[in-house]
Amino acid sequence: MKLNFIIYLILIGTLSGCIHKYNYPEKVFSDFPKETLEEMNDNEVWVFIMAGQSNMAGRGAVEPQDTVKHPDIFSINSENEIVYAKEPLHFYEPDLTGLDCGMSFSVTLLDRLPRPYADRIKILILPTAVGGSSIHQWLNNDEFRGVKLFSNFAEKVAIGKDFGTIKGILWHQGESDARPPYVLRYHEYLASLTNKFRAEVGDPELPIFVGELGQFPSDHRYNRSVLNEKLQLFVDETPSTYLISSKGLTDKGDGTHFDSKSQRELGRRFANSYLKNVLNLWAYRTMQNQN
């Protein structure tokens, strides 16, 4: 038994030399404060913006494993100060705050970048999603739940540019639009919003990753399946956009919101899509072969 354990440690050490890993401490707590930073080190900072409604804002239960800071992953607090990132990342709806996919995405991305390349990368993940918001409210820059949606997005773009390079947008939205007549033209509305996003960032080819709505049993399952078809049509028609499957993801019991396990998996799927479709790195294929 002891010999097997030693062999296991040797194998783990060998693999960790190939893929950058962050080792979490065994005991963590969910209620310690986020640490404010005056500035980040002079590393290459990759900025990603999370946008959409409640399943991007997060409604999963935050568990201890989600609250561990990573030395190379940052976010902002409600005062727009740079902080070490840990869940929950979104803060616009204090009474509804929950686990989103942002930390899972960021940790997976860094873990699966090859070393030593990963050692000089830091991630800044910026939250802008507001639960219940419709795509028309985003397009019209409406104020919803105290947030002017597109203005807030633009503000976070400016912050991102101050610290690094905006590499992509993670979008999950559509539950509010999954009904006639809005669902029938959703792909057109999302194309218009994509143009606005890219114009604000100043990158006409900015990668945008769109997550499918949940495929679990629900009274709204048919309309949500139609909206998912529109998401596929949008991706087919719009360059540098990528669809993230929700197949197999489960809800938290309300027929609408992803549970914690599924939020973490969703984050991994967003990261894998970035690695595969944008970076085309061997790390993605290596990890896929190992899983």
Tab-separated table of C-alpha atoms in Angstrom:
chain	number	residue	atom	x	y	z
A	1	MET	CA	0.000	0.000	0.000
A	2	LYS	CA	2.801	2.440	0.937
A	3	LEU	CA	4.730	1.609	-2.234
A	4	ASN	CA	1.595	2.208	-4.355
A	5	PHE	CA	1.123	5.588	-2.714
A	6	ILE	CA	4.737	6.586	-3.426
A	7	ILE	CA	4.320	5.558	-7.077
A	8	TYR	CA	1.121	7.617	-7.218
A	9	LEU	CA	2.941	10.688	-5.899
A	10	ILE	CA	5.683	10.253	-8.489
A	11	LEU	CA	3.107	10.039	-11.299
A	12	ILE	CA	1.283	13.131	-10.051
A	13	GLY	CA	4.547	15.040	-9.863
A	14	THR	CA	5.392	14.064	-13.418
A	15	LEU	CA	2.009	15.170	-14.779
A	16	SER	CA	2.099	18.466	-12.915
A	17	GLY	CA	5.302	19.341	-14.748
A	18	CYS	CA	3.391	19.168	-18.038
A	19	ILE	CA	0.195	20.980	-17.122
A	20	HIS	CA	0.136	24.001	-14.823
A	21	LYS	CA	-1.864	23.162	-11.683
A	22	TYR	CA	-2.949	25.169	-8.688
A	23	ASN	CA	-3.107	23.157	-5.453
A	24	TYR	CA	-5.881	24.176	-3.111
A	25	PRO	CA	-5.345	23.983	0.661
A	26	GLU	CA	-7.257	21.205	2.374
A	27	LYS	CA	-9.293	23.525	4.583
A	28	VAL	CA	-10.904	26.696	3.332
A	29	PHE	CA	-13.627	29.025	4.524
A	30	SER	CA	-16.422	30.677	2.595
A	31	ASP	CA	-16.748	33.901	4.574
A	32	PHE	CA	-13.327	35.528	4.604
A	33	PRO	CA	-13.065	38.943	2.866
A	34	LYS	CA	-11.671	39.473	-0.567
A	35	GLU	CA	-8.260	41.129	-0.620
A	36	THR	CA	-7.993	44.462	-2.401
A	37	LEU	CA	-4.921	45.043	-4.544
A	38	GLU	CA	-3.469	48.394	-5.562
A	39	GLU	CA	-1.998	46.953	-8.724
A	40	MET	CA	-1.153	43.685	-10.407
A	41	ASN	CA	2.315	42.483	-11.295
A	42	ASP	CA	3.801	43.122	-14.702
A	43	ASN	CA	2.531	39.868	-16.162
A	44	GLU	CA	0.407	39.485	-19.259
A	45	VAL	CA	-3.176	40.016	-18.111
A	46	TRP	CA	-5.973	38.316	-20.003
A	47	VAL	CA	-9.363	39.915	-19.415
A	48	PHE	CA	-12.679	38.109	-19.798
A	49	ILE	CA	-16.108	39.660	-19.288
A	50	MET	CA	-19.100	37.691	-18.042
A	51	ALA	CA	-22.428	38.980	-19.348
A	52	GLY	CA	-26.066	37.909	-19.501
A	53	GLN	CA	-28.660	37.083	-16.889
A	54	SER	CA	-29.067	34.830	-13.855
A	55	ASN	CA	-27.270	31.690	-15.016
A	56	MET	CA	-24.198	33.801	-15.763
A	57	ALA	CA	-24.645	35.846	-12.590
A	58	GLY	CA	-24.857	32.549	-10.732
A	59	ARG	CA	-27.508	30.959	-8.555
A	60	GLY	CA	-25.649	27.854	-7.397
A	61	ALA	CA	-24.678	27.267	-3.784
A	62	VAL	CA	-21.196	28.619	-3.026
A	63	GLU	CA	-19.173	25.895	-1.320
A	64	PRO	CA	-15.765	26.101	0.408
A	65	GLN	CA	-13.890	24.873	-2.673
A	66	ASP	CA	-15.240	27.881	-4.603
A	67	THR	CA	-13.864	30.498	-2.218
A	68	VAL	CA	-10.140	29.801	-2.447
A	69	LYS	CA	-8.140	32.596	-4.018
A	70	HIS	CA	-5.796	31.763	-6.865
A	71	PRO	CA	-2.583	33.836	-7.039
A	72	ASP	CA	-3.057	34.522	-10.757
A	73	ILE	CA	-6.810	35.184	-10.965
A	74	PHE	CA	-8.336	38.573	-10.183
A	75	SER	CA	-11.706	40.281	-10.315
A	76	ILE	CA	-13.315	43.463	-8.973
A	77	ASN	CA	-15.501	44.332	-6.021
A	78	SER	CA	-18.549	46.607	-5.975
A	79	GLU	CA	-16.226	49.624	-5.737
A	80	ASN	CA	-14.427	48.574	-8.946
A	81	GLU	CA	-11.286	47.783	-6.981
A	82	ILE	CA	-9.089	44.918	-8.134
A	83	VAL	CA	-9.330	41.939	-5.777
A	84	TYR	CA	-8.235	38.343	-5.728
A	85	ALA	CA	-11.080	36.467	-7.367
A	86	LYS	CA	-13.186	33.997	-5.482
A	87	GLU	CA	-16.839	33.116	-5.632
A	88	PRO	CA	-19.304	34.676	-5.654
A	89	LEU	CA	-17.982	37.009	-8.340
A	90	HIS	CA	-21.209	38.899	-9.052
A	91	PHE	CA	-22.462	41.461	-6.550
A	92	TYR	CA	-25.302	43.346	-8.265
A	93	GLU	CA	-28.082	41.356	-6.583
A	94	PRO	CA	-26.946	40.786	-2.981
A	95	ASP	CA	-30.024	38.787	-2.005
A	96	LEU	CA	-29.634	36.441	-4.982
A	97	THR	CA	-25.865	36.074	-5.148
A	98	GLY	CA	-24.656	32.558	-5.904
A	99	LEU	CA	-22.037	30.451	-7.626
A	100	ASP	CA	-21.342	31.317	-11.264
A	101	CYS	CA	-18.933	29.717	-13.725
A	102	GLY	CA	-16.229	32.399	-13.613
A	103	MET	CA	-13.715	30.838	-11.240
A	104	SER	CA	-14.109	27.406	-12.787
A	105	PHE	CA	-13.467	28.943	-16.208
A	106	SER	CA	-10.405	30.867	-15.040
A	107	VAL	CA	-8.811	28.026	-13.064
A	108	THR	CA	-9.384	25.545	-15.892
A	109	LEU	CA	-7.884	27.913	-18.444
A	110	LEU	CA	-4.723	28.465	-16.417
A	111	ASP	CA	-4.428	24.798	-15.466
A	112	ARG	CA	-4.569	23.673	-19.076
A	113	LEU	CA	-2.123	26.172	-20.513
A	114	PRO	CA	1.312	24.615	-21.030
A	115	ARG	CA	4.170	25.711	-18.843
A	116	PRO	CA	6.200	27.906	-18.787
A	117	TYR	CA	3.694	29.898	-20.862
A	118	ALA	CA	1.079	29.744	-18.115
A	119	ASP	CA	3.479	31.174	-15.541
A	120	ARG	CA	3.414	34.619	-17.098
A	121	ILE	CA	-0.372	34.826	-17.550
A	122	LYS	CA	-2.810	36.384	-15.106
A	123	ILE	CA	-6.577	36.452	-15.585
A	124	LEU	CA	-8.917	39.312	-14.770
A	125	ILE	CA	-12.527	38.093	-14.821
A	126	LEU	CA	-15.103	40.899	-14.788
A	127	PRO	CA	-18.775	40.363	-13.827
A	128	THR	CA	-21.591	42.246	-15.592
A	129	ALA	CA	-24.520	39.783	-15.631
A	130	VAL	CA	-27.822	40.735	-14.021
A	131	GLY	CA	-30.518	38.147	-13.348
A	132	GLY	CA	-33.791	38.505	-15.240
A	133	SER	CA	-32.427	40.915	-17.841
A	134	SER	CA	-33.644	40.543	-21.427
A	135	ILE	CA	-31.575	40.996	-24.545
A	136	HIS	CA	-33.608	44.079	-25.490
A	137	GLN	CA	-32.700	45.644	-22.160
A	138	TRP	CA	-29.045	45.056	-22.977
A	139	LEU	CA	-29.453	46.489	-26.476
A	140	ASN	CA	-31.326	49.551	-25.182
A	141	ASN	CA	-29.023	50.128	-22.210
A	142	ASP	CA	-31.989	49.929	-19.884
A	143	GLU	CA	-31.604	50.136	-16.153
A	144	PHE	CA	-32.546	46.824	-14.580
A	145	ARG	CA	-32.319	46.026	-10.892
A	146	GLY	CA	-30.350	49.193	-10.384
A	147	VAL	CA	-27.841	48.532	-13.183
A	148	LYS	CA	-27.694	50.267	-16.562
A	149	LEU	CA	-26.762	47.161	-18.443
A	150	PHE	CA	-24.669	48.298	-21.393
A	151	SER	CA	-23.166	51.278	-19.574
A	152	ASN	CA	-22.020	48.922	-16.841
A	153	PHE	CA	-20.515	46.639	-19.465
A	154	ALA	CA	-18.691	49.611	-21.018
A	155	GLU	CA	-17.366	50.622	-17.605
A	156	LYS	CA	-15.928	47.148	-17.072
A	157	VAL	CA	-14.392	47.208	-20.554
A	158	ALA	CA	-12.533	50.390	-19.578
A	159	ILE	CA	-11.284	48.749	-16.384
A	160	GLY	CA	-10.172	45.698	-18.336
A	161	LYS	CA	-8.213	47.806	-20.796
A	162	ASP	CA	-6.452	49.599	-17.959
A	163	PHE	CA	-4.998	46.343	-16.712
A	164	GLY	CA	-4.697	44.070	-19.723
A	165	THR	CA	-6.135	42.843	-22.990
A	166	ILE	CA	-9.756	41.800	-23.378
A	167	LYS	CA	-9.672	38.280	-24.751
A	168	GLY	CA	-13.324	37.308	-24.873
A	169	ILE	CA	-16.876	37.538	-23.582
A	170	LEU	CA	-18.741	34.751	-21.824
A	171	TRP	CA	-22.468	35.152	-22.541
A	172	HIS	CA	-25.353	33.227	-21.042
A	173	GLN	CA	-28.801	34.727	-21.438
A	174	GLY	CA	-32.150	33.930	-22.995
A	175	GLU	CA	-34.525	32.601	-20.381
A	176	SER	CA	-36.266	35.999	-20.387
A	177	ASP	CA	-36.597	35.872	-24.186
A	178	ALA	CA	-37.584	32.223	-24.615
A	179	ARG	CA	-41.135	32.964	-25.695
A	180	PRO	CA	-42.849	34.217	-28.840
A	181	PRO	CA	-42.314	36.535	-30.552
A	182	TYR	CA	-38.870	37.326	-29.125
A	183	VAL	CA	-37.439	33.830	-29.424
A	184	LEU	CA	-38.034	33.736	-33.184
A	185	ARG	CA	-35.547	36.531	-33.875
A	186	TYR	CA	-33.193	36.001	-30.970
A	187	HIS	CA	-30.234	35.246	-33.234
A	188	GLU	CA	-30.676	38.626	-34.904
A	189	TYR	CA	-30.847	40.455	-31.582
A	190	LEU	CA	-27.730	38.678	-30.351
A	191	ALA	CA	-25.886	39.556	-33.552
A	192	SER	CA	-26.729	43.227	-32.977
A	193	LEU	CA	-25.543	43.030	-29.379
A	194	THR	CA	-22.353	41.281	-30.476
A	195	ASN	CA	-21.615	44.189	-32.805
A	196	LYS	CA	-22.103	46.595	-29.911
A	197	PHE	CA	-19.872	44.539	-27.623
A	198	ARG	CA	-17.092	44.362	-30.190
A	199	ALA	CA	-17.350	48.060	-31.037
A	200	GLU	CA	-17.067	48.953	-27.347
A	201	VAL	CA	-14.021	46.739	-26.922
A	202	GLY	CA	-12.533	47.916	-30.224
A	203	ASP	CA	-12.007	44.438	-31.588
A	204	PRO	CA	-14.227	43.369	-34.537
A	205	GLU	CA	-13.105	39.756	-34.128
A	206	LEU	CA	-13.393	39.496	-30.351
A	207	PRO	CA	-14.256	35.887	-29.458
A	208	ILE	CA	-17.695	35.508	-27.912
A	209	PHE	CA	-18.794	32.306	-26.214
A	210	VAL	CA	-22.512	31.705	-25.800
A	211	GLY	CA	-23.925	29.099	-23.469
A	212	GLU	CA	-27.013	27.076	-24.258
A	213	LEU	CA	-30.005	27.321	-21.951
A	214	GLY	CA	-30.518	24.366	-19.634
A	215	GLN	CA	-31.994	21.264	-21.234
A	216	PHE	CA	-33.521	19.894	-18.035
A	217	PRO	CA	-37.263	19.273	-17.576
A	218	SER	CA	-39.224	22.491	-17.327
A	219	ASP	CA	-42.562	24.029	-18.243
A	220	HIS	CA	-40.563	26.205	-20.647
A	221	ARG	CA	-38.523	23.392	-22.169
A	222	TYR	CA	-39.932	23.707	-25.702
A	223	ASN	CA	-39.333	27.475	-26.011
A	224	ARG	CA	-35.872	27.094	-24.521
A	225	SER	CA	-35.030	24.418	-27.075
A	226	VAL	CA	-36.134	26.828	-29.809
A	227	LEU	CA	-33.885	29.519	-28.350
A	228	ASN	CA	-30.968	27.074	-28.281
A	229	GLU	CA	-31.590	26.488	-31.991
A	230	LYS	CA	-31.353	30.250	-32.506
A	231	LEU	CA	-28.059	30.274	-30.612
A	232	GLN	CA	-26.722	27.656	-33.012
A	233	LEU	CA	-27.927	29.744	-35.952
A	234	PHE	CA	-26.217	32.804	-34.489
A	235	VAL	CA	-22.921	30.931	-34.157
A	236	ASP	CA	-23.241	29.537	-37.683
A	237	GLU	CA	-23.725	33.027	-39.087
A	238	THR	CA	-21.324	35.053	-36.914
A	239	PRO	CA	-17.529	34.655	-37.135
A	240	SER	CA	-15.507	34.112	-33.958
A	241	THR	CA	-18.481	32.980	-31.899
A	242	TYR	CA	-18.715	29.616	-30.191
A	243	LEU	CA	-21.593	27.640	-28.730
A	244	ILE	CA	-21.176	26.014	-25.318
A	245	SER	CA	-23.331	22.928	-24.867
A	246	SER	CA	-25.538	22.523	-21.812
A	247	LYS	CA	-26.077	18.817	-22.438
A	248	GLY	CA	-26.074	16.835	-19.222
A	249	LEU	CA	-26.113	19.871	-16.928
A	250	THR	CA	-28.619	19.787	-14.091
A	251	ASP	CA	-30.740	22.406	-12.359
A	252	LYS	CA	-30.885	23.333	-8.690
A	253	GLY	CA	-34.465	22.116	-8.440
A	254	ASP	CA	-36.238	25.143	-9.899
A	255	GLY	CA	-36.208	24.081	-13.553
A	256	THR	CA	-34.228	27.194	-14.541
A	257	HIS	CA	-30.893	27.638	-12.789
A	258	PHE	CA	-27.811	25.436	-12.967
A	259	ASP	CA	-26.762	23.816	-9.715
A	260	SER	CA	-23.241	24.198	-8.340
A	261	LYS	CA	-21.833	21.093	-10.008
A	262	SER	CA	-23.171	22.223	-13.363
A	263	GLN	CA	-21.850	25.775	-12.956
A	264	ARG	CA	-18.367	24.378	-12.437
A	265	GLU	CA	-18.755	22.120	-15.463
A	266	LEU	CA	-20.079	25.031	-17.519
A	267	GLY	CA	-16.959	27.010	-16.637
A	268	ARG	CA	-14.777	24.134	-17.763
A	269	ARG	CA	-16.666	23.955	-21.051
A	270	PHE	CA	-16.189	27.676	-21.676
A	271	ALA	CA	-12.455	27.293	-20.974
A	272	ASN	CA	-12.092	24.217	-23.178
A	273	SER	CA	-13.769	26.063	-26.034
A	274	TYR	CA	-11.341	28.967	-25.665
A	275	LEU	CA	-8.364	26.608	-25.621
A	276	LYS	CA	-9.595	24.644	-28.618
A	277	ASN	CA	-11.078	27.323	-30.843
A	278	VAL	CA	-8.981	30.398	-30.066
A	279	LEU	CA	-5.612	29.173	-28.799
A	280	ASN	CA	-5.587	25.785	-30.540
A	281	LEU	CA	-3.154	24.572	-27.894
A	282	TRP	CA	-1.992	21.021	-27.410
A	283	ALA	CA	-2.909	21.352	-23.707
A	284	TYR	CA	-6.573	21.070	-24.592
A	285	ARG	CA	-6.093	17.879	-26.593
A	286	THR	CA	-3.786	16.394	-23.952
A	287	MET	CA	-6.257	16.928	-21.150
A	288	GLN	CA	-9.124	15.610	-23.277
A	289	ASN	CA	-7.171	12.414	-23.889
A	290	GLN	CA	-6.518	12.014	-20.173
A	291	ASN	CA	-10.176	12.526	-19.160
